[in-house]
mmCIF file of C-alpha atoms and ligand atoms in Angstrom:
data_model
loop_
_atom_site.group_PDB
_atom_site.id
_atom_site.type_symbol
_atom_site.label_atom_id
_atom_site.label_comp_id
_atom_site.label_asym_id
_atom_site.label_seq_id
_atom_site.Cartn_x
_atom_site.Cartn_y
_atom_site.Cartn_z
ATOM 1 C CA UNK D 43 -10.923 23.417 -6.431
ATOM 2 C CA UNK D 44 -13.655 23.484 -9.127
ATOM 3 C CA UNK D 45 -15.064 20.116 -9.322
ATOM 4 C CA UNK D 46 -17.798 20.699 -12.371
ATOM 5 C CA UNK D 47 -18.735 17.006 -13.959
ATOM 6 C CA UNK D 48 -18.362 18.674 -17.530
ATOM 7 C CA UNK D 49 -20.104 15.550 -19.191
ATOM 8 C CA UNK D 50 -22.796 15.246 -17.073
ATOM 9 C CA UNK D 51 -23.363 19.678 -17.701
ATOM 10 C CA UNK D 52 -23.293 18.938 -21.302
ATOM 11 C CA UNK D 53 -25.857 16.299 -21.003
ATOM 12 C CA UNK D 54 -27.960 18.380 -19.185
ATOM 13 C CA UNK D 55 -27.661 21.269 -21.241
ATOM 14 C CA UNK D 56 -28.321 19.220 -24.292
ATOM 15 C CA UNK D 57 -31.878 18.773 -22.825
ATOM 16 C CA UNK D 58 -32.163 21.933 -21.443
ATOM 17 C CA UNK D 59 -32.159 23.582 -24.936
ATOM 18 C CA UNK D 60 -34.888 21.287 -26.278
ATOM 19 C CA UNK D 61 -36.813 23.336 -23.346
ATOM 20 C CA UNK D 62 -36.271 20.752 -20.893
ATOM 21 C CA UNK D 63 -36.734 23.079 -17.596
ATOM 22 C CA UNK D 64 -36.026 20.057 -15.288
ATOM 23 C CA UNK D 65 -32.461 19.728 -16.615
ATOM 24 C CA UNK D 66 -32.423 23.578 -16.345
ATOM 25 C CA UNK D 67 -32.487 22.983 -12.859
ATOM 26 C CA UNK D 68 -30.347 20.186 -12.614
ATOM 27 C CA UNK D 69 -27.883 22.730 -13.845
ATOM 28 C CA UNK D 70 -28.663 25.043 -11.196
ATOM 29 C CA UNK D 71 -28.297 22.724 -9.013
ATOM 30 C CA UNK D 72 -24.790 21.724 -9.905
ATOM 31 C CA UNK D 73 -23.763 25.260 -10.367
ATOM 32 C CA UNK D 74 -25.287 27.332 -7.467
ATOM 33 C CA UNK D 75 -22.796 27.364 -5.075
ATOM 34 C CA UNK D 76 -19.864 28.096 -7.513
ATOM 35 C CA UNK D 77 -21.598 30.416 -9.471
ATOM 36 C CA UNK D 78 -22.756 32.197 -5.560
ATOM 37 C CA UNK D 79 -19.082 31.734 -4.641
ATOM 38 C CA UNK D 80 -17.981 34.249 -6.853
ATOM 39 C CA UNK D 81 -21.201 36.731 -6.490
ATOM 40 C CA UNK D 82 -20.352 36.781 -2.804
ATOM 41 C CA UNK D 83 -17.026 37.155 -3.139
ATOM 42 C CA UNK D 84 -17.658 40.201 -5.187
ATOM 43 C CA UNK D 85 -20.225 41.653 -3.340
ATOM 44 C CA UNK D 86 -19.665 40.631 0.151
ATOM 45 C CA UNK D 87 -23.311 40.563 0.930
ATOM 46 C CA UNK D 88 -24.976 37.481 1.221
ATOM 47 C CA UNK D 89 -28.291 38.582 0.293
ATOM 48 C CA UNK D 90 -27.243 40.197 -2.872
ATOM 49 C CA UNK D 91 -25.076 37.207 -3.862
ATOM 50 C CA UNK D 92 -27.522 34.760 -4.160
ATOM 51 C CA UNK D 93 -29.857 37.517 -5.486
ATOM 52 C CA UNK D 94 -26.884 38.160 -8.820
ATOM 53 C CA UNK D 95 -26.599 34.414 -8.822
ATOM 54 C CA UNK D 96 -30.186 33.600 -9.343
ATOM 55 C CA UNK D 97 -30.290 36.890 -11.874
ATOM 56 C CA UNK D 98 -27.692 34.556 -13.534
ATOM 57 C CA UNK D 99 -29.340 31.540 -14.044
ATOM 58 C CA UNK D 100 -32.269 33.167 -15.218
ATOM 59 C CA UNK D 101 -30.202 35.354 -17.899
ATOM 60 C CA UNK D 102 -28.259 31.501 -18.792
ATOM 61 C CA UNK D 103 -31.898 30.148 -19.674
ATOM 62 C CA UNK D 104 -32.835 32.922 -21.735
ATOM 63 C CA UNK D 105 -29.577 33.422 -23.877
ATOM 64 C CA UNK D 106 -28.952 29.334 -24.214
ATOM 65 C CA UNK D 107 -29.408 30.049 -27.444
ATOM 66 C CA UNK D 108 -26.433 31.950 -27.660
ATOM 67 C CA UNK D 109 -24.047 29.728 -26.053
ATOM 68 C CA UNK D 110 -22.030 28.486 -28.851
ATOM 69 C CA UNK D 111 -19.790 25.907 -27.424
ATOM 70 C CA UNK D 112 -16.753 27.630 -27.729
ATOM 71 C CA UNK D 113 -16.429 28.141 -23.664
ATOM 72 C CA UNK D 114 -16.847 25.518 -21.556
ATOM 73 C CA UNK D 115 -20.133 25.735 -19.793
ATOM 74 C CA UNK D 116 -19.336 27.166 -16.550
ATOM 75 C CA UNK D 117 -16.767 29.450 -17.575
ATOM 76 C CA UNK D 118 -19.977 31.064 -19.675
ATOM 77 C CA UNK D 119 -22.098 31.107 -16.504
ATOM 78 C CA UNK D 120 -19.091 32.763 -14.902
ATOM 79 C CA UNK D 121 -18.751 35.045 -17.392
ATOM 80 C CA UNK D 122 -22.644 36.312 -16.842
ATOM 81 C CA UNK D 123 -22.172 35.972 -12.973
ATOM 82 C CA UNK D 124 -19.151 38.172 -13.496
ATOM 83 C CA UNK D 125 -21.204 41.114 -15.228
ATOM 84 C CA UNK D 126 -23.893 40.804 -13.122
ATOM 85 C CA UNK D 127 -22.045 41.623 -10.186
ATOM 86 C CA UNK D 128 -19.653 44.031 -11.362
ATOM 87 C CA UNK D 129 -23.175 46.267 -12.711
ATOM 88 C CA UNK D 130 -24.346 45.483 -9.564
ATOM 89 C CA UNK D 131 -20.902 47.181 -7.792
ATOM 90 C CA UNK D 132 -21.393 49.740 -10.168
ATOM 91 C CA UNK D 133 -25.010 50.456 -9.725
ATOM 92 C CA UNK D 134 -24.485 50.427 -5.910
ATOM 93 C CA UNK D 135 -21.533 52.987 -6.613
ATOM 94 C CA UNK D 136 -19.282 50.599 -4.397
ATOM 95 C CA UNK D 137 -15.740 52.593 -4.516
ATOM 96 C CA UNK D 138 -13.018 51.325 -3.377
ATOM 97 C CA UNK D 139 -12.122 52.289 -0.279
ATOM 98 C CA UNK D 140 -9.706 55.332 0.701
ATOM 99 C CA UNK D 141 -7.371 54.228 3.444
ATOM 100 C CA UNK D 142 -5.124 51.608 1.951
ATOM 101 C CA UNK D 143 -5.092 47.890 2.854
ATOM 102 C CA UNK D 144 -2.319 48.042 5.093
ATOM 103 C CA UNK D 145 -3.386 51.174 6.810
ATOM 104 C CA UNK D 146 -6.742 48.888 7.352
ATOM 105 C CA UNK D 147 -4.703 46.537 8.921
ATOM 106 C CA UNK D 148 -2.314 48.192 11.148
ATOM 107 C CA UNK D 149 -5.324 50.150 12.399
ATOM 108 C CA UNK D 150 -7.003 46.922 13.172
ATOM 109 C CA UNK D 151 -6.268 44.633 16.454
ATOM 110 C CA UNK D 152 -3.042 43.615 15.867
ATOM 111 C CA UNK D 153 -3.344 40.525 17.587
ATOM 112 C CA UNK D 154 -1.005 37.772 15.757
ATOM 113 C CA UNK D 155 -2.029 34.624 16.879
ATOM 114 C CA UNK D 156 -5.545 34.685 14.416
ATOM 115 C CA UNK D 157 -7.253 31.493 14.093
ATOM 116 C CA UNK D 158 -6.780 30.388 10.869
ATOM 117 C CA UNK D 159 -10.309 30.591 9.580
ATOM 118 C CA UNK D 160 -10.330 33.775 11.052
ATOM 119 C CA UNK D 161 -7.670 34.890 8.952
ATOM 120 C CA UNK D 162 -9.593 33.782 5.916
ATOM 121 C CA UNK D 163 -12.810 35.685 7.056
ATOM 122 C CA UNK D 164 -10.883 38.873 6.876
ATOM 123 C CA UNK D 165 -8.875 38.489 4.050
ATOM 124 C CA UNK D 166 -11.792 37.662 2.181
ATOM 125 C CA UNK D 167 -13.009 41.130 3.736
ATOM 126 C CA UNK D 168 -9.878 42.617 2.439
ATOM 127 C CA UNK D 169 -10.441 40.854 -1.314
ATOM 128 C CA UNK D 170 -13.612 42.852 -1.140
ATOM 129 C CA UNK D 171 -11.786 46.043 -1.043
ATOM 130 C CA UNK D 172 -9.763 45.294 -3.802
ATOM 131 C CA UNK D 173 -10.734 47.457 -7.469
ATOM 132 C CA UNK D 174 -13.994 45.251 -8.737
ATOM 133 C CA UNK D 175 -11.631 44.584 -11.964
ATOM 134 C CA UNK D 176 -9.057 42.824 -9.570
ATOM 135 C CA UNK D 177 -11.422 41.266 -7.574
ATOM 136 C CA UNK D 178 -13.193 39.679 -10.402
ATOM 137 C CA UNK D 179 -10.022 38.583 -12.251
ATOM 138 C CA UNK D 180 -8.198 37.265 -9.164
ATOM 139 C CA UNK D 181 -11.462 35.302 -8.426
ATOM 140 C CA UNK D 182 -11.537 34.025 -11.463
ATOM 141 C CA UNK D 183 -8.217 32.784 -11.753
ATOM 142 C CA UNK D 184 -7.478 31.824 -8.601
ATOM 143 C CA UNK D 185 -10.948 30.200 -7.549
ATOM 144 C CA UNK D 186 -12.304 29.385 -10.588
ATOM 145 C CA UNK D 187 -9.131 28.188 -11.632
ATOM 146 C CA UNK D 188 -9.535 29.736 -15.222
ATOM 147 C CA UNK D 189 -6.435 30.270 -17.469
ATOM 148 C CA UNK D 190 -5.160 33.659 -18.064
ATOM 149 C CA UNK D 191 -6.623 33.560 -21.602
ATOM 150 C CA UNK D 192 -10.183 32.506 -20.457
ATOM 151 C CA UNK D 193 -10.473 35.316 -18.128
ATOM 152 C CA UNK D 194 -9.356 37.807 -20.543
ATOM 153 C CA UNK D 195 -11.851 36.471 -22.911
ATOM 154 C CA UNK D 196 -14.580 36.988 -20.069
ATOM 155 C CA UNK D 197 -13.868 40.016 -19.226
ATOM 156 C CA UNK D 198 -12.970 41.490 -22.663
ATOM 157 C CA UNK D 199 -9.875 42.796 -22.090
ATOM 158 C CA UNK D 200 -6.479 42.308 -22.879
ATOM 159 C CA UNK D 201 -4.190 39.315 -21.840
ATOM 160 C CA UNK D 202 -1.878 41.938 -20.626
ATOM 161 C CA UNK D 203 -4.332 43.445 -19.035
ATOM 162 C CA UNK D 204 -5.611 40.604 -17.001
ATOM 163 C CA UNK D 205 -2.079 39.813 -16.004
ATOM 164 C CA UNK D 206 -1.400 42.846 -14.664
ATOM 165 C CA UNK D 207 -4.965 43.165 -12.477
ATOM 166 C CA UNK D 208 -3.492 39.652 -11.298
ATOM 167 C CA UNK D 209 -0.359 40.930 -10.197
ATOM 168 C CA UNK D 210 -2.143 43.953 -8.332
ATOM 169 C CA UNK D 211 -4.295 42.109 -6.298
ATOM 170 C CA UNK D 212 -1.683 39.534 -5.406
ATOM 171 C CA UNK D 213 0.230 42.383 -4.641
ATOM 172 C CA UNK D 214 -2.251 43.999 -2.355
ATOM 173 C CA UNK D 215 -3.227 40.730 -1.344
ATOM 174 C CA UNK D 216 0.696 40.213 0.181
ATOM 175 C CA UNK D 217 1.115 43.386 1.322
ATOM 176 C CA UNK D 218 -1.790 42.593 3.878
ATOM 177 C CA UNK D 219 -0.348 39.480 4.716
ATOM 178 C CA UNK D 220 3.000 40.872 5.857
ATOM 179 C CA UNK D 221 1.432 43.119 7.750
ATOM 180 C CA UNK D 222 -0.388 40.790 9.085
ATOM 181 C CA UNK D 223 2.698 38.763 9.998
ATOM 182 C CA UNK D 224 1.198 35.471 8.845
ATOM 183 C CA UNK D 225 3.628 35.155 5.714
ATOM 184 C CA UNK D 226 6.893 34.456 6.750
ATOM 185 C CA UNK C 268 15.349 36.579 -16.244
ATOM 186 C CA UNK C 269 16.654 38.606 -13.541
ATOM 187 C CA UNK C 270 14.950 38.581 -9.700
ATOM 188 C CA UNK C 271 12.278 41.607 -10.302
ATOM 189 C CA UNK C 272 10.950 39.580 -13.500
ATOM 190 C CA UNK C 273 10.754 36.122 -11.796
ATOM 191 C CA UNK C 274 9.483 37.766 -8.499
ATOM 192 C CA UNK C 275 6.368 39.207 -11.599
ATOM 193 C CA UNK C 276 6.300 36.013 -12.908
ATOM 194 C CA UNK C 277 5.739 34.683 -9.856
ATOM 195 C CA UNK C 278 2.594 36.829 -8.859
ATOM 196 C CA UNK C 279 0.680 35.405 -11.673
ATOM 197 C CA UNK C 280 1.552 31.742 -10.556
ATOM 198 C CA UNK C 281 0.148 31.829 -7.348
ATOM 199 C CA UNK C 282 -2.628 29.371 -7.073
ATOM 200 C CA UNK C 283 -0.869 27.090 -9.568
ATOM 201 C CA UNK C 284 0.825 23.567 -8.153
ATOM 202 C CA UNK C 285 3.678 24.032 -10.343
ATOM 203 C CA UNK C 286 6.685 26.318 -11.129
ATOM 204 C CA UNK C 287 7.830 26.645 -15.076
ATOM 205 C CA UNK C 288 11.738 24.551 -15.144
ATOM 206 C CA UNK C 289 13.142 27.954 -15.601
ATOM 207 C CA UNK C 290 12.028 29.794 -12.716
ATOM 208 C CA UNK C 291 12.479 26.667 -10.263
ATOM 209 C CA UNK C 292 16.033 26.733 -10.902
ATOM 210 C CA UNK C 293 16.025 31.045 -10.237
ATOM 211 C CA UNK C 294 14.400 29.780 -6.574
ATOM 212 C CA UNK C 295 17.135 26.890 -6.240
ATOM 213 C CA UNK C 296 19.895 29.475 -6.234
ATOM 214 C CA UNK C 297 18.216 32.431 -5.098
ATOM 215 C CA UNK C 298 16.990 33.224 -1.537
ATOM 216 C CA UNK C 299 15.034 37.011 -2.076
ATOM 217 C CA UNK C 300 12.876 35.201 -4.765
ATOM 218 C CA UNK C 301 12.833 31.656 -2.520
ATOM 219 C CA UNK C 302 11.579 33.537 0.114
ATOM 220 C CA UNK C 303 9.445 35.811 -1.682
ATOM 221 C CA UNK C 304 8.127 32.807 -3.459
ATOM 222 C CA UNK C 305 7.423 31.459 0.175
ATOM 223 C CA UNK C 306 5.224 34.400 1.418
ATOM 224 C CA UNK C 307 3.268 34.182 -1.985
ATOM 225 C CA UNK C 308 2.367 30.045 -0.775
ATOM 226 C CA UNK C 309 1.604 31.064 2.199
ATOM 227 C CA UNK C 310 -1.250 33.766 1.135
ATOM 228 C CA UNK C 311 -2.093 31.367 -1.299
ATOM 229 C CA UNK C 312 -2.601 28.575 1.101
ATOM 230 C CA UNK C 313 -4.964 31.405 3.712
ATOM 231 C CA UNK C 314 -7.028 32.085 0.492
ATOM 232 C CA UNK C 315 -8.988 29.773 1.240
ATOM 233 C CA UNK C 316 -11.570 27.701 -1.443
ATOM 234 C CA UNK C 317 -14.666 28.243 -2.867
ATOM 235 C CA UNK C 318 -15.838 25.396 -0.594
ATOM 236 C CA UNK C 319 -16.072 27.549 2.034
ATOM 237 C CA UNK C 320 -19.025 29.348 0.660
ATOM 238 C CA UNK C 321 -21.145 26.180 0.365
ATOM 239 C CA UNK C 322 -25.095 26.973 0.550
ATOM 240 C CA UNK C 323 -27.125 23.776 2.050
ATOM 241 C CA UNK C 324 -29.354 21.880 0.389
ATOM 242 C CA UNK C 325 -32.655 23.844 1.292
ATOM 243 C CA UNK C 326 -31.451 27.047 -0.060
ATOM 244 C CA UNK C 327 -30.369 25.885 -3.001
ATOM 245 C CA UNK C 328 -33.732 24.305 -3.015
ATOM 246 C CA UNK C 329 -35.494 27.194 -2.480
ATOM 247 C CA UNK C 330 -33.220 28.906 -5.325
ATOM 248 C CA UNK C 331 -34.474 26.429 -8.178
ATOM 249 C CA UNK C 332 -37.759 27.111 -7.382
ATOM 250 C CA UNK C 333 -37.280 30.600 -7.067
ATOM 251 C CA UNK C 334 -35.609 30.623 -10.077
ATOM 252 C CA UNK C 335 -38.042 28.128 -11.662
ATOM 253 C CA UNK C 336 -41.111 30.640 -10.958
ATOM 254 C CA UNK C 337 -39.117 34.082 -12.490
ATOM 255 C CA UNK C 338 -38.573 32.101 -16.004
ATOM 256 C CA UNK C 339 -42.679 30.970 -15.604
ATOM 257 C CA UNK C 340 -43.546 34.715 -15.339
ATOM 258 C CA UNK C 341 -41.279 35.857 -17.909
ATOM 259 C CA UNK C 342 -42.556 33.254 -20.220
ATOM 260 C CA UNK C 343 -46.224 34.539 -19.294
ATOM 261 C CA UNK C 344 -45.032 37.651 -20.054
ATOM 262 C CA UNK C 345 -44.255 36.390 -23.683
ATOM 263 C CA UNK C 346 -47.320 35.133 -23.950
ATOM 264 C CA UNK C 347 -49.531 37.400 -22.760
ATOM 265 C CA UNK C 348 -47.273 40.482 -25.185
ATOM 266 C CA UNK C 349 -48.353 37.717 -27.985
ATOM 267 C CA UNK C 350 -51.744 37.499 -27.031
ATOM 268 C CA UNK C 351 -52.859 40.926 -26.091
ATOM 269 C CA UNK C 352 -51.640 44.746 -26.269
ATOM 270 C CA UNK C 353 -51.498 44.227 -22.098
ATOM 271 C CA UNK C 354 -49.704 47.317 -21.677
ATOM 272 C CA UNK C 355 -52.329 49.302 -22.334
ATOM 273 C CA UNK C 356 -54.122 48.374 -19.493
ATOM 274 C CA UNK C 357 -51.237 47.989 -17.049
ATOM 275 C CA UNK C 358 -51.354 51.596 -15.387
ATOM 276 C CA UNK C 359 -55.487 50.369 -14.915
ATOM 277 C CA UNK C 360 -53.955 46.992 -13.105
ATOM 278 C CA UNK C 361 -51.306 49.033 -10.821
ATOM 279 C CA UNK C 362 -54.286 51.128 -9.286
ATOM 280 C CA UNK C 363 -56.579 48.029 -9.635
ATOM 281 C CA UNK C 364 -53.996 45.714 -8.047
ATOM 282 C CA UNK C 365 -53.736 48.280 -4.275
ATOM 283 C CA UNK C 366 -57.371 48.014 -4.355
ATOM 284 C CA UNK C 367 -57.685 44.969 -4.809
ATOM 285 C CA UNK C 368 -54.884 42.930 -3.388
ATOM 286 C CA UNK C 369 -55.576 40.034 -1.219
ATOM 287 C CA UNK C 370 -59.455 39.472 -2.443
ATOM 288 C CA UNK C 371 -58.027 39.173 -5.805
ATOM 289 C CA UNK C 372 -55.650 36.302 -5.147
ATOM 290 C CA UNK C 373 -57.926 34.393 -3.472
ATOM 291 C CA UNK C 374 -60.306 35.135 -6.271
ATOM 292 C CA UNK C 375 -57.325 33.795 -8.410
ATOM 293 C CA UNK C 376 -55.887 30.981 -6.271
ATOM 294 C CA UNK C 377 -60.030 29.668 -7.310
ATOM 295 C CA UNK C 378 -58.865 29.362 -10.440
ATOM 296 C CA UNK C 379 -57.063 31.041 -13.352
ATOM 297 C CA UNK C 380 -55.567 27.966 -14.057
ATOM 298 C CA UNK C 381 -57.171 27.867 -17.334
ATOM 299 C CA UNK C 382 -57.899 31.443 -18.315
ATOM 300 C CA UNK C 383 -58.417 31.597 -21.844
ATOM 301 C CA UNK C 384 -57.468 28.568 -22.618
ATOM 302 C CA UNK C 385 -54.295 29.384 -21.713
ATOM 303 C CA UNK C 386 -51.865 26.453 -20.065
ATOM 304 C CA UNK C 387 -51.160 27.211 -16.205
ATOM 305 C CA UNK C 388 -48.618 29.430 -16.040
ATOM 306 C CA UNK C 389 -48.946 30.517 -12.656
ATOM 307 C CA UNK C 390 -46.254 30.388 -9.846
ATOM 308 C CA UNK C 391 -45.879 27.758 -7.651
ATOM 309 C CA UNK C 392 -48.843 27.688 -5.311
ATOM 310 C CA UNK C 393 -46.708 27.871 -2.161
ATOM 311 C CA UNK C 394 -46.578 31.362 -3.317
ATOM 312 C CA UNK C 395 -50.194 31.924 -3.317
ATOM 313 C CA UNK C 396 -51.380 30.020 -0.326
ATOM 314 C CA UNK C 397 -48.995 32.132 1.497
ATOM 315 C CA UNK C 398 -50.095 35.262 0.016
ATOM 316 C CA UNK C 399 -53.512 34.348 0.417
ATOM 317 C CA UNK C 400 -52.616 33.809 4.784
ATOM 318 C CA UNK C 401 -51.542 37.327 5.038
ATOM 319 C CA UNK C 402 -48.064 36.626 5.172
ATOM 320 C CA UNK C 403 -47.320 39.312 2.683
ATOM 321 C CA UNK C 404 -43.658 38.943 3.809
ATOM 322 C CA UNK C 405 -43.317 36.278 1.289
ATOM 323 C CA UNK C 406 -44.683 37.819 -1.781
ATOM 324 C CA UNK C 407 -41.339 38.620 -4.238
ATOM 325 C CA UNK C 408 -41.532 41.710 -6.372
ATOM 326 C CA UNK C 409 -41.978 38.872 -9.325
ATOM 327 C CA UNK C 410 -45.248 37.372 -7.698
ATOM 328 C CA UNK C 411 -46.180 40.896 -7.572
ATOM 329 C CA UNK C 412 -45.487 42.061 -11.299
ATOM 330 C CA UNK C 413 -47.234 38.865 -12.081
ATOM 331 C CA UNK C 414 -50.293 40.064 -10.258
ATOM 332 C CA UNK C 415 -50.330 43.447 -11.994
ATOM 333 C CA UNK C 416 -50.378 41.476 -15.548
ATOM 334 C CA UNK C 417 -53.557 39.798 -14.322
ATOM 335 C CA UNK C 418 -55.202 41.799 -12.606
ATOM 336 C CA UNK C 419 -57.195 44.053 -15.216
ATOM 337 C CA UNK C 420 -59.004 41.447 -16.252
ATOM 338 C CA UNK C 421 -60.531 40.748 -13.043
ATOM 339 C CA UNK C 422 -62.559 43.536 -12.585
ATOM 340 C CA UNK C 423 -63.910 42.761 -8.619
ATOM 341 C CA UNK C 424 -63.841 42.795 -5.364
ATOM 342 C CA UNK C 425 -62.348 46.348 -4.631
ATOM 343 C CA UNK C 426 -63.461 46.201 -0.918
ATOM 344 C CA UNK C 427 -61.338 43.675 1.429
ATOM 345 C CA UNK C 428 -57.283 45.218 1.484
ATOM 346 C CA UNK C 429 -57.289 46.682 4.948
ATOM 347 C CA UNK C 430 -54.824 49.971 5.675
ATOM 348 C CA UNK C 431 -52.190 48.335 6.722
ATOM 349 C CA UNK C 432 -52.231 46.081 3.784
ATOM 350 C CA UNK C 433 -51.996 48.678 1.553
ATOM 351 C CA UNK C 434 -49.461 50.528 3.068
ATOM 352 C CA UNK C 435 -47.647 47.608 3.239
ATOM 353 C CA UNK C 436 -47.781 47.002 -0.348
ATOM 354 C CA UNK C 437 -46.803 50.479 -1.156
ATOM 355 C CA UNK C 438 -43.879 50.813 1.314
ATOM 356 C CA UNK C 439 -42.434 47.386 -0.053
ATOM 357 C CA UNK C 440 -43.131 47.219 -3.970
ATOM 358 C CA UNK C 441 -42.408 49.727 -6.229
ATOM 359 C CA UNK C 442 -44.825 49.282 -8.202
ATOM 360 C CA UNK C 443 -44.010 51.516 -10.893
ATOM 361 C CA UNK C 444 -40.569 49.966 -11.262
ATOM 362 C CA UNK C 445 -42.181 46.966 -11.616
ATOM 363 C CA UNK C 446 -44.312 48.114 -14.398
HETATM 364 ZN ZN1 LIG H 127 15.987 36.166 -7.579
#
């Protein structure tokens, strides 16, 4: 799903850390929609997602420094993305909300036949509702297509831990989908 | 493994292409997991990618340059924290700055370039030229903050912001959180 030229990053990013700013933004470049994927997908908001993505990019040039190798590149940007929005959730005291998913749902039009895109549009509305935590490790696992270990390192918790926020969301996630009676 | 641990195994392989040996054969001879397992593609496959949240070129565009601007004023900001004790006369620029405002940048858009000595640090002229139109619209709370650094030392031109400039200034920056 992720299709990040890792070679061509680390060439950049070689350059951009002799100060090159034009490689800086040949980074960007690459890395703006994936890195705005996930800030929407957290947020919801388009405005605000490309606001936490640039925030990112701009936090990335400062602490270059302080990327170390050990991650690949855009798990790290990820990683800042990640924080950004979830201060941003927190700062906007985004809660999650009361009725459950599946109340949501059967309260909705119940109409079956959905167009397929549709269906995508809302259950990315639904992701939103999901606890930030689940949210952000679903996303990154699922769309980023990060291992379990990698998101656990980003979001400094436990490998158990991540697992388990996994398991909620795709439980949530399924129990929407039934009653949506799209999932056989 | 028995069906409740494959069925949790299962919810952390969604999104992967392929099944561990183990719990393929649990699906080959079990229909509650098969079908389980079958739901779980399904959502999977309505997920969607990030693809679908492709920006076009000009905003991304627009993004680098954005972005490309907010790193020149921070970097001014380095320089100028170097160069002078500029807070102390920041409260004098915030006041300075509503009194001031448009004459000011067209005073500047003549030339800071070289203030001091110092290399051009300022943001991309679109910015300015803009600014300097009266399209205030397009002025970013980071043009803005820029402005407020600079502004002390131009000591000038108090009389051209009209009311509605000002208010306009005042209702959209906070000026303080700027500072
Ligand atoms: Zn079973």
């Amino acid at each position: 799903m992720v299709k990040i030229d890792n070679d061509r990053i680390n060439n950049l990013l070689a350059q951009a850390r002799q100060g090159d700013r034009q490689a800086f933004s040949e980074i960007v470049r690459i890395m703006m929609n994936p890195v705005v994927a996930l800030t929407y997908k957290m947020t919801q908001e388009k405005d605000s997602a490309l606001d936490l993505a640039q925030d990112t990019f701009i936090s990335a040039w400062e602490n270059l420094d302080s990327f170390k190798g050990e991650s690949r590149f855009y798990s790290w940007i990820y990683r800042i993305a990640a924080n950004k929005s979830l201060n941003y959730l927190k700062r906007e005291g985004r809660k999650v909300g009361d009725r459950s998913l599946t109340e949501q749902v059967a309260s909705e039009n119940p109409a079956r036949e959905l167009e397929q895109k549709e269906l995508k549009g809302r259950i990315l509305s639904f992701m939103s509702q999901l606890p930030p935590q689940q949210r952000l490790v679903f996303e990154l696992r699922f769309y980023k297509q990060l291992s379990f270990e990698e998101v656990a390192g980003h979001t400094d918790k436990a490998l158990g831990t991540v697992k388990t926020l996994y398991r909620e969301a795709v439980k949530k996630l399924r129990e929407v989908a039934l009653a949506e009676g799209w999932a056989q | 493994m028995n069906c409740q641990q494959i069925k949790d195994e299962l919810m952390l392989l969604v999104g992967s292409d392929q099944l561990p040996d183990e719990i393929q054969k649990h699906l080959d001879t079990c229909d509650d997991c098969r079908k389980f397992w079958s739901e779980l593609v399904s959502l999977a496959e309505s997920m969607g990618t990030d693809d679908e949240f492709r920006l076009d070129r000009a905003t991304i565009e627009a993004a680098v340059s954005n972005i490309d601007r907010r790193i020149d004023l921070r970097e001014l900001d380095r320089v100028v924290e170097v160069g002078a004790s500029w807070k102390a006369w920041v409260p004098a620029a915030a006041a300075m700055f509503l009194l001031v405002g448009i004459s000011l940048i067209v005073y500047m858009v003549g030339g800071f370039g070289d203030r001091n000595g110092q290399a051009d640090l300022s943001p991309k002229d679109s910015t300015w030229v803009i600014f300097v139109n009266g399209e205030l619209d397009a002025l970013d709370e980071n043009a803005v903050a820029y402005i407020l650094h600079q502004s002390a030392s131009y000591e000038m031109l108090a009389e051209d912001l009209t009311d509605e400039e000002l208010e306009y200034l005042e209702n959209n920056f906070d000026v303080e959180d700027i500072l």
